[in-house]
Each structure stands twice: as C-alpha cells, then as structure tokens.
C-alpha cells in the first residue's frame, strides 16, 4: 500500500518546510547503545497529566485571566478587547468578503447573506499556501501578496453575489496573531507567532498595512472589521447557536476567546457597549503556569525564533507536536538502541517530522504497523523493526495525550472563570465551546484526550451540559458577519 493511501487527510496544521525528497540513507553506526526503555519511562513521567496537574493548570488559567483583565501586562494572558460587542443575530444581509491570514494558508472568502429567512445564500472561497520566503520577508511583500490574492478573487465575483450600486466591497480581516485592537477596524501587531518573522509589521496597524497594499495593487475595498480567528469562530458559530460562549483554535497555533461582561474588566475603566458584553481574546498560547514540561520542550523552545514565549502553544499546538516527538526519537536513536546500532542522520533535521506524520502513525491499526514503518522510512530514511515502531507510536501518544489534556484543562479554566463571575451562567445550562483548527479537526486521539480531561475535571453531571463542538470554517463566515455588523452603509437588519 502506498503511503498516501495510509495517511488520513490531516489538513494544514503544520509549518510547511522543505520537501523531504527521496530518503537519504545516511547512517552513522555506533556501538554500546543503551536500552530506550528508561528514556520512554522518563518521558511518560514528565508528561503525565493526572487530575491534580490538570486542576492546577485550570486554576492557573483562571487566575491568569483575572490578572490579565485587571491591568494590561498583568499576566501572560493579554486578555485583549476585541471591540466586538454585538454578536451576529441572523438578520445580516448583503455581500461581504473575508480575508484570513493566520497559519500556513491564506484564504479569501465571499458570502451573500440573506437575513433570518435565507441565512447564508452562497459562499465561495479560495485558499493558497503562503510561500516560506514571505514568512521571513518584509511586511510590504506579505501584504502585497494578500492584496493581490484578494484582487484576483474579487474579479471572479458573479452568480449569486450582488453588491448594491455605489457601494464599496467590505471585508472582515481575520488576522490570527496577537494584535492590540484599537477599534473594531484597527489594531497594532504585538508580535508574530507560529514561525512568522516578517520585518516591519510589529508595532504597526495591520489594517493600515493592508490598506496600503490594496492601494498599491489597485484594490478598492474597505476593511470594516479586524478579527482574530478565535473571535471569528465564536461569531460564526453564534450565528447558528446562541449557547456558544467560548471558541478555541487548535491548529498550527492555538488561542481561545469567550464572552465577557464589561463590568468584569477592571482595565477597561468605564468604556461601555450597548449590551454590556464583549468578546475577550485571551491569547492563551502565551500561558505558561504549571505546565508539565520536559527537556525536549525546553530545548525546542531555546532553538525557536521566540524563546520563552508561547509556551502553552509550543506544548499543545500543531506546529510543535511532531517536532517534540522528533526530538525524543533523536535522543532514543542517539543515546539508545531505537534503530539498533544505526543512527539516521536525517532525524536530526528540525521539523522533519510533522504533526500530520505523527497523526498518520497513530491511525495505523495494522499488526505490523506498516504505515508507521513507511513514514519512518520516508522521514528518517530508517528501516524500523516492529519493536521500534511500537515505541515510536508510544512516544507520539505520550506527547499528543499531554497536549490534548492540557488543552482540555485550559477550556475548563475559562469555563470556571465565567461561572465564578456569574453563577449558573455556565454550569447550570447547556454551554457550547466552538472548536476549530486542523489539529482538532483531524486528530481523533487528540480530540478524545481533550474531551476526557474536560469530563474528568468537571465531573460527569456538569460535563453533560458542556458541549465541545467542531465549528468548521466558522472564522471566515464569522469575520464576514462582523464586517456586516460594522458596515459603514445603513443596514436594513
Ligand atoms: C496567535 C493567535 C491565534 C492562534 C491560532 C496564535 O499563535 O497568537 O492570535 O489566534 O495562534 O491561530
């Protein structure tokens, strides 16, 4: 069976990297290798997430949220105001665009909204992967790429999509990096994450960057909402279900947002919205308290382009899980006898093992773990025997279990905080957590571990009312809905 046939579709939740090409069979031969058993035992011990550890993480998440709401810079969690104070009602009408920049792909989307009766009349989208050099290039180059993609897409508009005469096309811009919002349609990039290192954007208003690029590319459109992907997911999911209170992204990176009462945000000092609520973007990827970390995590962090930052993200998200596993396997191959007396040098290349690879290995139910063998051969150029394949699967499971369970503890931390503020708001009724991102969508074991942790922490009674639900591509539609809500034109909804 070919490798392609054995790998599930795993989506785009990893950092794309140089093609693997044909496996190289460069092996160093060593003698005196030790058994890998103690390495595995230590890893499992260091990654363990029994209930007390989960509880500690959930409580720390709650405490960090409170500290971040009290004052800017009060904790690792930035608790950013989204300036979204009215969520979609279903009455939105008209043609709106969404732009989505946040991971390995860039997406453009248009939607024709038909109000309560017709809802979403039509949608169309296009997706392109972001060339690696743009992730490390200049701000102008990246935003020009986005603006020209948007221009091409807008030219193909037709069919069910109609713009009333005399109006500009309006865009919801989903920009999935930490941004200090200054209004619903402006915000300053705090820093890049997820392997992006574009020069000239941090400290600037990203909507201004996009506007300038649109001008250069001759695009006459208006950004009416700047939205984080978690916020877009919450808005998009809420369009269909009023019980959505929290949204979580688990993809290349990770984040969560939730509906907060304005009077529970001390740092706001008197700003008010019409209904007294807003969405807070937690930027929980930066959380770091009480996490069970290993030497492999620390080494990966040290070698990263943002050492000491985004520690929760580096422990639970799609960009990093495969890389952590690679580091463990490298240790087992170097110091132990994982692959007998040979040491596959290819395994020493950072990010050569991706999260979709470890996901595919974990789906292998064959008795000889054939797919595991093929992937190891392809990635590391190594012929692994059955014993080695089994160990590799155990390592993947250990890292994925820790990631999924910690993500679950994070969710419980948010729910706890909301319940603490308004008794009965969360635990007394059906509450929905909208989930999106390729890691959550495509990794069944990860999803299972996350749900287990939520159930363990909340107990079976309360957790029956807490629905953790995949909200596919909600963030694109959500951004378009927020563009509709913030349209500069008079709306008839
Ligand atoms: C970013 C967030 C984003 C998340 C998921 C993180 O790296 O800081 O803003 O929501 O990734 O895309």
Tab-separated table of C-alpha atoms and ligand atoms in Angstrom:
chain	number	residue	atom	x	y	z
A	1	UNK	CA	0.000	0.000	0.000
A	2	UNK	CA	1.303	3.438	-0.795
A	3	UNK	CA	1.995	5.865	1.994
A	4	UNK	CA	-0.534	8.315	0.568
A	5	UNK	CA	-3.218	5.677	0.899
A	6	UNK	CA	-2.402	5.036	4.538
A	7	UNK	CA	-2.312	8.677	5.675
A	8	UNK	CA	-5.551	10.360	6.653
A	9	UNK	CA	-6.202	13.824	5.338
A	10	UNK	CA	-4.683	15.872	8.072
A	11	UNK	CA	-5.172	19.412	6.849
A	12	UNK	CA	-2.714	22.211	7.152
A	13	UNK	CA	-1.806	22.402	10.781
A	14	UNK	CA	1.917	22.282	10.465
A	15	UNK	CA	4.633	24.582	9.341
A	16	UNK	CA	5.367	23.655	5.776
A	17	UNK	CA	9.011	23.008	5.185
A	18	UNK	CA	11.405	21.972	2.512
A	19	UNK	CA	10.320	18.825	0.685
A	20	UNK	CA	11.652	15.626	2.039
A	21	UNK	CA	12.643	14.243	-1.328
A	22	UNK	CA	13.912	10.723	-1.524
A	23	UNK	CA	15.011	9.275	1.765
A	24	UNK	CA	18.710	9.542	2.316
A	25	UNK	CA	20.298	6.513	3.792
A	26	UNK	CA	22.950	8.364	5.651
A	27	UNK	CA	23.516	6.438	8.830
A	28	UNK	CA	26.155	6.697	11.446
A	29	UNK	CA	26.996	3.363	13.066
A	30	UNK	CA	27.609	3.364	16.787
A	31	UNK	CA	28.298	0.786	19.394
A	32	UNK	CA	27.337	0.499	23.035
A	33	UNK	CA	23.824	1.946	22.664
A	34	UNK	CA	21.612	1.699	25.748
A	35	UNK	CA	18.069	0.450	26.002
A	36	UNK	CA	15.434	3.081	25.192
A	37	UNK	CA	13.122	1.884	27.973
A	38	UNK	CA	14.328	4.383	30.608
A	39	UNK	CA	14.083	7.252	28.111
A	40	UNK	CA	10.467	6.322	27.430
A	41	UNK	CA	9.655	5.887	31.120
A	42	UNK	CA	11.110	9.282	31.977
A	43	UNK	CA	9.225	10.918	29.131
A	44	UNK	CA	5.929	9.420	30.302
A	45	UNK	CA	6.633	10.523	33.861
A	46	UNK	CA	7.494	14.091	32.831
A	47	UNK	CA	4.474	14.402	30.538
A	48	UNK	CA	1.954	12.904	32.957
A	49	UNK	CA	-1.254	14.881	33.433
A	50	UNK	CA	-3.130	13.229	36.314
A	51	UNK	CA	-6.150	15.058	37.699
A	52	UNK	CA	-4.231	17.234	40.215
A	53	UNK	CA	-1.970	18.540	37.436
A	54	UNK	CA	-4.993	19.291	35.240
A	55	UNK	CA	-6.732	21.029	38.120
A	56	UNK	CA	-3.673	23.111	38.832
A	57	UNK	CA	-3.485	24.175	35.172
A	58	UNK	CA	-7.215	25.032	35.015
A	59	UNK	CA	-6.941	27.090	38.222
A	60	UNK	CA	-3.815	28.853	36.976
A	61	UNK	CA	-5.574	29.670	33.705
A	62	UNK	CA	-8.449	31.200	35.663
A	63	UNK	CA	-6.072	33.213	37.875
A	64	UNK	CA	-4.065	34.443	34.876
A	65	UNK	CA	-7.268	35.519	33.130
A	66	UNK	CA	-8.277	37.594	36.144
A	67	UNK	CA	-4.820	39.171	36.375
A	68	UNK	CA	-4.819	39.991	32.646
A	69	UNK	CA	-8.267	41.593	32.898
A	70	UNK	CA	-7.210	43.691	35.877
A	71	UNK	CA	-4.395	45.527	34.154
A	72	UNK	CA	-2.558	45.423	30.817
A	73	UNK	CA	0.518	43.261	31.291
A	74	UNK	CA	-0.942	41.759	34.484
A	75	UNK	CA	-0.217	38.179	33.365
A	76	UNK	CA	0.990	36.039	30.475
A	77	UNK	CA	-2.544	36.233	29.110
A	78	UNK	CA	-3.067	39.513	27.278
A	79	UNK	CA	-6.876	39.328	27.536
A	80	UNK	CA	-7.317	41.582	24.514
A	81	UNK	CA	-10.514	43.540	23.920
A	82	UNK	CA	-11.961	42.596	20.551
A	83	UNK	CA	-14.268	45.617	20.248
A	84	UNK	CA	-16.910	43.110	19.187
A	85	UNK	CA	-19.841	43.999	21.347
A	86	UNK	CA	-22.708	42.674	19.293
A	87	UNK	CA	-22.709	39.141	18.033
A	88	UNK	CA	-24.425	38.108	14.789
A	89	UNK	CA	-28.193	37.921	15.102
A	90	UNK	CA	-29.031	36.135	11.856
A	91	UNK	CA	-30.560	39.264	10.353
A	92	UNK	CA	-27.406	40.269	8.456
A	93	UNK	CA	-27.906	40.831	4.730
A	94	UNK	CA	-25.733	41.565	1.720
A	95	UNK	CA	-22.396	40.663	0.135
A	96	UNK	CA	-19.323	40.600	2.361
A	97	UNK	CA	-15.758	39.419	1.984
A	98	UNK	CA	-13.387	37.823	4.471
A	99	UNK	CA	-9.622	37.569	4.377
A	100	UNK	CA	-7.866	35.091	6.582
A	101	UNK	CA	-4.150	35.202	7.398
A	102	UNK	CA	-3.007	33.091	10.250
A	103	UNK	CA	-1.038	29.966	9.521
A	104	UNK	CA	0.355	28.132	6.590
A	105	UNK	CA	-2.518	29.184	4.333
A	106	UNK	CA	-4.147	32.387	3.278
A	107	UNK	CA	-7.856	32.312	2.457
A	108	UNK	CA	-10.272	34.659	0.746
A	109	UNK	CA	-13.985	34.179	1.005
A	110	UNK	CA	-17.184	35.898	-0.050
A	111	UNK	CA	-20.609	35.321	1.358
A	112	UNK	CA	-24.045	36.509	0.352
A	113	UNK	CA	-26.177	36.805	3.468
A	114	UNK	CA	-29.932	36.698	3.224
A	115	UNK	CA	-31.185	37.584	6.714
A	116	UNK	CA	-33.199	35.361	9.093
A	117	UNK	CA	-35.094	33.548	6.352
A	118	UNK	CA	-32.402	32.790	3.827
A	119	UNK	CA	-29.319	32.919	6.079
A	120	UNK	CA	-26.220	32.062	4.006
A	121	UNK	CA	-27.354	32.206	0.379
A	122	UNK	CA	-23.958	31.405	-1.099
A	123	UNK	CA	-20.278	31.270	-0.203
A	124	UNK	CA	-17.147	30.876	-2.260
A	125	UNK	CA	-13.570	30.696	-1.113
A	126	UNK	CA	-10.062	30.192	-2.347
A	127	UNK	CA	-7.015	29.134	-0.396
A	128	UNK	CA	-3.341	29.422	-1.200
A	129	UNK	CA	-0.389	28.352	0.857
A	130	UNK	CA	1.951	31.112	1.933
A	131	UNK	CA	5.379	30.775	0.357
A	132	UNK	CA	8.040	30.272	3.043
A	133	UNK	CA	10.090	33.267	1.933
A	134	UNK	CA	7.125	35.560	2.616
A	135	UNK	CA	7.018	34.349	6.224
A	136	UNK	CA	10.528	35.707	6.684
A	137	UNK	CA	10.384	38.657	4.294
A	138	UNK	CA	9.162	42.226	4.542
A	139	UNK	CA	5.767	43.482	5.567
A	140	UNK	CA	5.174	45.056	2.122
A	141	UNK	CA	5.816	41.772	0.328
A	142	UNK	CA	3.471	39.794	2.580
A	143	UNK	CA	0.633	42.325	2.410
A	144	UNK	CA	1.074	42.778	-1.361
A	145	UNK	CA	0.693	39.024	-1.737
A	146	UNK	CA	-2.546	39.117	0.260
A	147	UNK	CA	-3.932	42.150	-1.558
A	148	UNK	CA	-3.215	40.705	-4.984
A	149	UNK	CA	-4.865	37.394	-3.978
A	150	UNK	CA	-7.895	39.369	-2.886
A	151	UNK	CA	-7.940	41.377	-6.127
A	152	UNK	CA	-7.878	38.228	-8.265
A	153	UNK	CA	-10.629	36.639	-6.217
A	154	UNK	CA	-12.867	39.725	-6.339
A	155	UNK	CA	-12.626	39.761	-10.138
A	156	UNK	CA	-14.341	36.356	-10.254
A	157	UNK	CA	-17.443	37.575	-8.417
A	158	UNK	CA	-20.730	36.803	-10.154
A	159	UNK	CA	-23.702	34.453	-9.961
A	160	UNK	CA	-25.487	34.739	-6.632
A	161	UNK	CA	-23.244	37.523	-5.331
A	162	UNK	CA	-24.602	41.068	-5.645
A	163	UNK	CA	-23.300	44.383	-4.442
A	164	UNK	CA	-25.783	47.272	-4.492
A	165	UNK	CA	-24.587	50.056	-6.830
A	166	UNK	CA	-22.412	52.778	-5.363
A	167	UNK	CA	-21.036	50.669	-2.500
A	168	UNK	CA	-17.534	49.507	-1.726
A	169	UNK	CA	-16.975	45.849	-1.044
A	170	UNK	CA	-16.466	45.398	2.695
A	171	UNK	CA	-14.056	42.947	4.287
A	172	UNK	CA	-13.733	41.179	7.613
A	173	UNK	CA	-9.991	40.710	8.052
A	174	UNK	CA	-9.099	37.696	10.161
A	175	UNK	CA	-5.537	38.227	11.306
A	176	UNK	CA	-4.537	35.445	13.659
A	177	UNK	CA	-1.630	36.888	15.583
A	178	UNK	CA	-1.555	38.865	18.825
A	179	UNK	CA	-2.905	42.303	17.982
A	180	UNK	CA	-3.750	45.091	20.395
A	181	UNK	CA	-7.065	46.178	18.964
A	182	UNK	CA	-7.613	49.913	18.990
A	183	UNK	CA	-11.104	49.738	17.478
A	184	UNK	CA	-13.174	47.167	15.591
A	185	UNK	CA	-11.281	48.043	12.403
A	186	UNK	CA	-7.746	48.758	13.597
A	187	UNK	CA	-5.092	47.117	15.736
A	188	UNK	CA	-1.361	47.055	16.350
A	189	UNK	CA	0.607	43.830	15.850
A	190	UNK	CA	2.270	42.981	19.157
A	191	UNK	CA	4.497	40.208	17.772
A	192	UNK	CA	4.491	37.436	15.203
A	193	UNK	CA	3.961	33.807	16.288
A	194	UNK	CA	3.821	30.397	14.557
A	195	UNK	CA	7.176	30.745	12.817
A	196	UNK	CA	6.423	34.053	11.088
A	197	UNK	CA	9.252	36.592	11.311
A	198	UNK	CA	8.170	39.326	8.916
A	199	UNK	CA	10.058	42.592	9.303
A	200	UNK	CA	8.341	45.943	9.606
A	201	UNK	CA	4.886	44.885	10.869
A	202	UNK	CA	5.247	44.618	14.659
A	203	UNK	CA	4.135	47.893	16.241
A	204	UNK	CA	2.078	48.865	13.166
A	205	UNK	CA	-1.661	48.894	12.499
A	206	UNK	CA	-2.196	45.800	10.352
A	207	UNK	CA	-5.290	47.293	8.710
A	208	UNK	CA	-3.179	50.252	7.581
A	209	UNK	CA	-0.629	47.754	6.194
A	210	UNK	CA	-3.406	46.024	4.256
A	211	UNK	CA	-4.925	49.316	3.052
A	212	UNK	CA	-1.540	50.475	1.752
A	213	UNK	CA	-1.029	47.177	-0.070
A	214	UNK	CA	-4.549	47.336	-1.544
A	215	UNK	CA	-3.752	50.799	-2.823
A	216	UNK	CA	-0.508	49.562	-4.398
A	217	UNK	CA	-2.432	46.712	-6.020
A	218	UNK	CA	-5.302	48.914	-7.175
A	219	UNK	CA	-7.928	47.242	-4.948
A	220	UNK	CA	-10.752	49.494	-3.798
A	221	UNK	CA	-12.272	47.677	-0.827
A	222	UNK	CA	-12.863	48.638	2.792
A	223	UNK	CA	-11.821	46.703	5.904
A	224	UNK	CA	-14.754	47.107	8.275
A	225	UNK	CA	-13.709	44.567	10.919
A	226	UNK	CA	-10.338	43.282	12.124
A	227	UNK	CA	-10.854	39.944	13.804
A	228	UNK	CA	-8.747	37.277	15.489
A	229	UNK	CA	-9.552	33.747	14.219
A	230	UNK	CA	-10.845	32.646	17.627
A	231	UNK	CA	-13.161	35.672	17.718
A	232	UNK	CA	-14.297	34.976	14.146
A	233	UNK	CA	-15.033	31.381	15.119
A	234	UNK	CA	-17.121	32.482	18.083
A	235	UNK	CA	-19.073	34.954	15.949
A	236	UNK	CA	-19.564	32.433	13.126
A	237	UNK	CA	-20.724	29.677	15.474
A	238	UNK	CA	-23.021	32.023	17.394
A	239	UNK	CA	-24.838	32.787	14.132
A	240	UNK	CA	-26.243	29.265	14.347
A	241	UNK	CA	-26.316	28.601	18.071
A	242	UNK	CA	-26.992	31.051	20.896
A	243	UNK	CA	-25.379	28.828	23.519
A	244	UNK	CA	-21.859	29.351	22.145
A	245	UNK	CA	-19.864	31.069	24.898
A	246	UNK	CA	-16.260	30.115	24.134
A	247	UNK	CA	-14.254	29.457	20.961
A	248	UNK	CA	-10.935	27.648	20.774
A	249	UNK	CA	-8.484	27.307	17.890
A	250	UNK	CA	-6.242	24.262	17.806
A	251	UNK	CA	-4.343	24.357	14.554
A	252	UNK	CA	-0.827	25.483	13.694
A	253	UNK	CA	-1.173	27.751	16.736
A	254	UNK	CA	-3.720	27.961	19.495
A	255	UNK	CA	-5.961	30.517	21.131
A	256	UNK	CA	-9.273	30.913	22.949
A	257	UNK	CA	-11.827	33.682	23.356
A	258	UNK	CA	-15.049	33.996	25.294
A	259	UNK	CA	-17.991	36.263	26.036
A	260	UNK	CA	-17.197	38.564	28.965
A	261	UNK	CA	-19.203	41.099	30.960
A	262	UNK	CA	-17.823	44.618	30.595
A	263	UNK	CA	-18.111	45.235	34.303
A	264	UNK	CA	-15.791	42.270	34.908
A	265	UNK	CA	-12.945	44.000	33.033
A	266	UNK	CA	-11.322	46.404	35.511
A	267	UNK	CA	-8.705	47.591	32.992
A	268	UNK	CA	-11.481	48.977	30.800
A	269	UNK	CA	-12.169	51.832	33.185
A	270	UNK	CA	-15.625	52.882	32.171
A	271	UNK	CA	-15.902	52.102	28.425
A	272	UNK	CA	-19.316	50.620	27.754
A	273	UNK	CA	-21.062	48.742	24.984
A	274	UNK	CA	-24.725	48.544	24.167
A	275	UNK	CA	-25.420	45.231	25.842
A	276	UNK	CA	-22.708	45.234	28.466
A	277	UNK	CA	-20.817	42.317	26.939
A	278	UNK	CA	-17.827	41.874	24.717
A	279	UNK	CA	-15.544	39.135	23.423
A	280	UNK	CA	-12.155	38.814	25.053
A	281	UNK	CA	-9.304	37.328	23.049
A	282	UNK	CA	-7.237	35.590	25.740
A	283	UNK	CA	-4.142	34.847	23.584
A	284	UNK	CA	-3.771	31.769	25.764
A	285	UNK	CA	-0.877	30.485	23.633
A	286	UNK	CA	1.340	32.611	25.901
A	287	UNK	CA	0.140	30.834	29.075
A	288	UNK	CA	2.928	29.049	30.939
A	289	UNK	CA	2.000	28.363	34.568
A	290	UNK	CA	2.254	24.834	35.962
A	291	UNK	CA	2.763	23.008	32.674
A	292	UNK	CA	4.462	19.613	32.812
A	293	UNK	CA	7.429	20.312	30.539
A	294	UNK	CA	10.338	18.110	29.524
A	295	UNK	CA	13.913	18.640	28.478
A	296	UNK	CA	12.722	18.247	24.863
A	297	UNK	CA	10.296	21.154	25.234
A	298	UNK	CA	12.986	23.339	26.747
A	299	UNK	CA	15.455	22.542	24.005
A	300	UNK	CA	12.846	23.164	21.303
A	301	UNK	CA	11.956	26.485	22.925
A	302	UNK	CA	15.627	27.523	23.154
A	303	UNK	CA	16.100	26.789	19.458
A	304	UNK	CA	12.911	28.614	18.409
A	305	UNK	CA	12.692	32.118	16.949
A	306	UNK	CA	10.716	33.230	20.024
A	307	UNK	CA	12.392	31.573	23.053
A	308	UNK	CA	10.494	31.885	26.316
A	309	UNK	CA	7.289	32.856	24.500
A	310	UNK	CA	4.098	30.985	23.558
A	311	UNK	CA	4.887	28.081	25.904
A	312	UNK	CA	1.307	26.702	26.022
A	313	UNK	CA	1.201	26.928	22.224
A	314	UNK	CA	4.520	25.083	21.990
A	315	UNK	CA	3.142	22.304	24.215
A	316	UNK	CA	-0.293	21.754	22.679
A	317	UNK	CA	-0.468	23.039	19.103
A	318	UNK	CA	0.016	21.509	15.666
A	319	UNK	CA	3.145	23.365	14.730
A	320	UNK	CA	5.106	21.740	17.539
A	321	UNK	CA	3.803	18.265	18.457
A	322	UNK	CA	5.667	16.498	15.637
A	323	UNK	CA	8.845	18.405	16.453
A	324	UNK	CA	8.723	17.365	20.123
A	325	UNK	CA	8.302	13.729	19.069
A	326	UNK	CA	11.258	14.082	16.676
A	327	UNK	CA	13.441	15.362	19.500
A	328	UNK	CA	12.537	12.375	21.672
A	329	UNK	CA	13.190	9.914	18.845
A	330	UNK	CA	16.512	11.574	18.123
A	331	UNK	CA	17.552	11.072	21.726
A	332	UNK	CA	16.394	7.445	21.592
A	333	UNK	CA	18.339	6.872	18.387
A	334	UNK	CA	21.459	8.669	19.558
A	335	UNK	CA	21.777	7.530	23.147
A	336	UNK	CA	19.650	4.406	22.925
A	337	UNK	CA	19.144	1.470	20.617
A	338	UNK	CA	15.878	2.563	18.972
A	339	UNK	CA	17.130	1.781	15.487
A	340	UNK	CA	19.750	-0.796	16.530
A	341	UNK	CA	23.290	0.340	16.072
A	342	UNK	CA	22.488	2.811	13.316
A	343	UNK	CA	21.671	6.464	13.742
A	344	UNK	CA	19.593	8.044	10.938
A	345	UNK	CA	21.095	11.480	10.418
A	346	UNK	CA	18.003	12.833	8.696
A	347	UNK	CA	16.186	12.703	12.012
A	348	UNK	CA	18.473	15.468	13.214
A	349	UNK	CA	16.742	17.994	10.907
A	350	UNK	CA	14.374	20.256	12.873
A	351	UNK	CA	10.699	19.924	11.913
A	352	UNK	CA	11.393	16.997	9.565
A	353	UNK	CA	8.659	15.069	11.413
A	354	UNK	CA	5.343	16.919	11.228
A	355	UNK	CA	2.202	16.656	13.314
A	356	UNK	CA	0.292	15.158	10.342
A	357	UNK	CA	3.035	12.452	10.266
A	358	UNK	CA	2.556	11.513	13.912
A	359	UNK	CA	-1.207	11.648	13.422
A	360	UNK	CA	-0.946	9.258	10.471
A	361	UNK	CA	1.254	6.907	12.513
A	362	UNK	CA	-1.290	6.829	15.317
A	363	UNK	CA	-4.062	5.807	12.906
A	364	UNK	CA	-2.148	2.661	11.897
A	365	UNK	CA	-4.053	-0.352	13.221
A	366	UNK	CA	-2.197	-2.985	11.224
A	367	UNK	CA	-0.486	-5.776	13.136
A	368	UNK	CA	2.948	-4.942	11.723
A	369	UNK	CA	2.453	-1.157	11.895
A	370	UNK	CA	3.177	-0.908	8.206
A	371	UNK	CA	2.276	2.789	7.845
A	372	UNK	CA	4.483	3.648	10.823
A	373	UNK	CA	7.347	1.833	9.113
A	374	UNK	CA	6.742	3.692	5.824
A	375	UNK	CA	6.607	7.099	7.456
A	376	UNK	CA	9.807	6.461	9.423
A	377	UNK	CA	11.466	5.286	6.233
A	378	UNK	CA	10.315	8.381	4.390
A	379	UNK	CA	11.085	10.867	7.167
A	380	UNK	CA	14.234	9.427	8.646
A	381	UNK	CA	15.419	7.025	5.976
A	382	UNK	CA	15.339	4.265	8.542
A	383	UNK	CA	14.137	0.655	8.395
A	384	UNK	CA	12.446	0.329	11.778
A	385	UNK	CA	11.593	-3.097	13.145
A	386	UNK	CA	8.278	-3.805	14.871
A	387	UNK	CA	9.660	-3.121	18.335
A	388	UNK	CA	10.927	0.304	17.227
A	389	UNK	CA	7.616	1.096	15.507
A	390	UNK	CA	5.712	0.324	18.702
A	391	UNK	CA	7.976	2.587	20.733
A	392	UNK	CA	7.562	5.381	18.209
A	393	UNK	CA	3.758	5.131	18.482
A	394	UNK	CA	4.030	5.265	22.279
A	395	UNK	CA	6.116	8.423	22.075
A	396	UNK	CA	3.562	10.042	19.731
A	397	UNK	CA	0.756	9.064	22.082
A	398	UNK	CA	2.550	10.471	25.127
A	399	UNK	CA	3.047	13.881	23.517
A	400	UNK	CA	-0.432	14.027	21.998
A	401	UNK	CA	-2.091	12.916	25.223
A	402	UNK	CA	-0.356	15.656	27.177
A	403	UNK	CA	-1.314	18.241	24.527
A	404	UNK	CA	-4.977	17.242	24.335
A	405	UNK	CA	-5.417	17.007	28.105
A	406	UNK	CA	-3.761	20.366	28.744
A	407	UNK	CA	-5.978	21.982	26.098
A	408	UNK	CA	-8.980	20.473	27.927
A	409	UNK	CA	-7.730	21.896	31.246
A	410	UNK	CA	-7.394	25.320	29.600
A	411	UNK	CA	-11.016	25.177	28.455
A	412	UNK	CA	-12.166	24.254	31.953
A	413	UNK	CA	-10.142	27.199	33.331
A	414	UNK	CA	-12.125	29.572	31.102
A	415	UNK	CA	-15.474	27.995	31.990
A	416	UNK	CA	-14.610	28.147	35.700
A	417	UNK	CA	-13.800	31.842	35.417
A	418	UNK	CA	-17.097	32.570	33.665
A	419	UNK	CA	-19.094	30.580	36.195
A	420	UNK	CA	-17.292	32.215	39.100
A	421	UNK	CA	-18.361	35.649	37.848
A	422	UNK	CA	-21.982	34.783	37.106
A	423	UNK	CA	-23.239	31.746	38.974
A	424	UNK	CA	-25.361	29.476	36.816
A	425	UNK	CA	-24.245	31.154	33.568
A	426	UNK	CA	-22.173	28.191	32.513
A	427	UNK	CA	-22.714	25.140	34.641
A	428	UNK	CA	-26.478	25.439	35.108
A	429	UNK	CA	-27.380	25.088	31.439
A	430	UNK	CA	-26.227	23.962	28.001
A	431	UNK	CA	-22.961	25.731	27.146
A	432	UNK	CA	-21.159	25.258	23.866
A	433	UNK	CA	-17.445	25.576	23.149
A	434	UNK	CA	-16.849	26.044	19.409
A	435	UNK	CA	-13.632	24.392	18.245
A	436	UNK	CA	-11.745	24.966	15.012
A	437	UNK	CA	-8.313	24.268	13.572
A	438	UNK	CA	-6.731	21.380	11.697
A	439	UNK	CA	-5.262	19.735	14.789
A	440	UNK	CA	-8.642	19.423	16.475
A	441	UNK	CA	-10.391	18.535	13.255
A	442	UNK	CA	-8.040	15.845	12.046
A	443	UNK	CA	-6.508	14.204	15.096
A	444	UNK	CA	-9.066	11.857	16.720
A	445	UNK	CA	-6.807	10.837	19.626
A	446	UNK	CA	-6.123	14.474	20.478
A	447	UNK	CA	-9.854	15.243	20.464
A	448	UNK	CA	-10.504	12.253	22.693
A	449	UNK	CA	-7.857	13.239	25.246
A	450	UNK	CA	-9.172	16.793	25.343
A	451	UNK	CA	-12.722	15.617	25.997
A	452	UNK	CA	-11.516	13.142	28.674
A	453	UNK	CA	-9.777	15.932	30.563
A	454	UNK	CA	-12.862	18.170	30.454
A	455	UNK	CA	-15.062	15.340	31.736
A	456	UNK	CA	-12.589	14.382	34.480
A	457	UNK	CA	-12.298	17.956	35.675
A	458	UNK	CA	-15.979	18.876	35.575
A	459	UNK	CA	-17.393	15.548	36.655
A	460	UNK	CA	-19.998	13.678	34.642
A	461	UNK	CA	-23.037	15.759	35.682
A	462	UNK	CA	-21.740	19.190	34.755
A	463	UNK	CA	-19.851	17.996	31.714
A	464	UNK	CA	-23.093	16.636	30.212
A	465	UNK	CA	-24.150	20.247	29.657
A	466	UNK	CA	-20.817	21.364	28.253
A	467	UNK	CA	-20.790	20.629	24.538
A	468	UNK	CA	-17.431	20.755	22.788
A	469	UNK	CA	-18.252	21.056	19.151
A	470	UNK	CA	-16.333	21.398	15.918
A	471	UNK	CA	-17.307	24.564	14.086
A	472	UNK	CA	-15.860	24.108	10.657
A	473	UNK	CA	-14.579	27.240	8.941
A	474	UNK	CA	-16.675	29.367	11.229
A	475	UNK	CA	-13.989	32.010	11.428
A	476	UNK	CA	-14.287	33.078	7.756
A	477	UNK	CA	-18.058	33.459	7.868
A	478	UNK	CA	-17.708	34.981	11.346
A	479	UNK	CA	-15.374	37.689	10.042
A	480	UNK	CA	-17.779	38.416	7.169
A	481	UNK	CA	-20.673	38.646	9.655
A	482	UNK	CA	-18.703	41.079	11.795
A	483	UNK	CA	-17.936	43.097	8.662
A	484	UNK	CA	-21.706	43.194	8.056
A	485	UNK	CA	-22.402	44.306	11.612
A	486	UNK	CA	-19.843	47.091	11.249
A	487	UNK	CA	-20.748	48.109	7.701
A	488	UNK	CA	-20.440	51.807	7.001
A	489	UNK	CA	-23.619	51.661	4.991
A	490	UNK	CA	-27.008	51.865	6.543
A	491	UNK	CA	-28.151	48.316	7.029
A	492	UNK	CA	-31.653	47.113	6.892
A	493	UNK	CA	-31.189	44.482	9.592
B	1	LIG	C1	-1.845	33.601	17.773
B	1	LIG	C2	-3.326	33.837	17.979
B	1	LIG	C3	-4.130	32.919	17.074
B	1	LIG	C4	-3.688	31.475	17.275
B	1	LIG	C5	-4.462	30.493	16.398
B	1	LIG	C6	-1.506	32.118	17.902
B	1	LIG	O1	-0.172	31.912	17.563
B	1	LIG	O2	-1.084	34.323	18.719
B	1	LIG	O3	-3.661	35.184	17.736
B	1	LIG	O4	-5.490	33.064	17.368
B	1	LIG	O5	-2.319	31.352	17.004
B	1	LIG	O6	-4.352	30.777	15.066
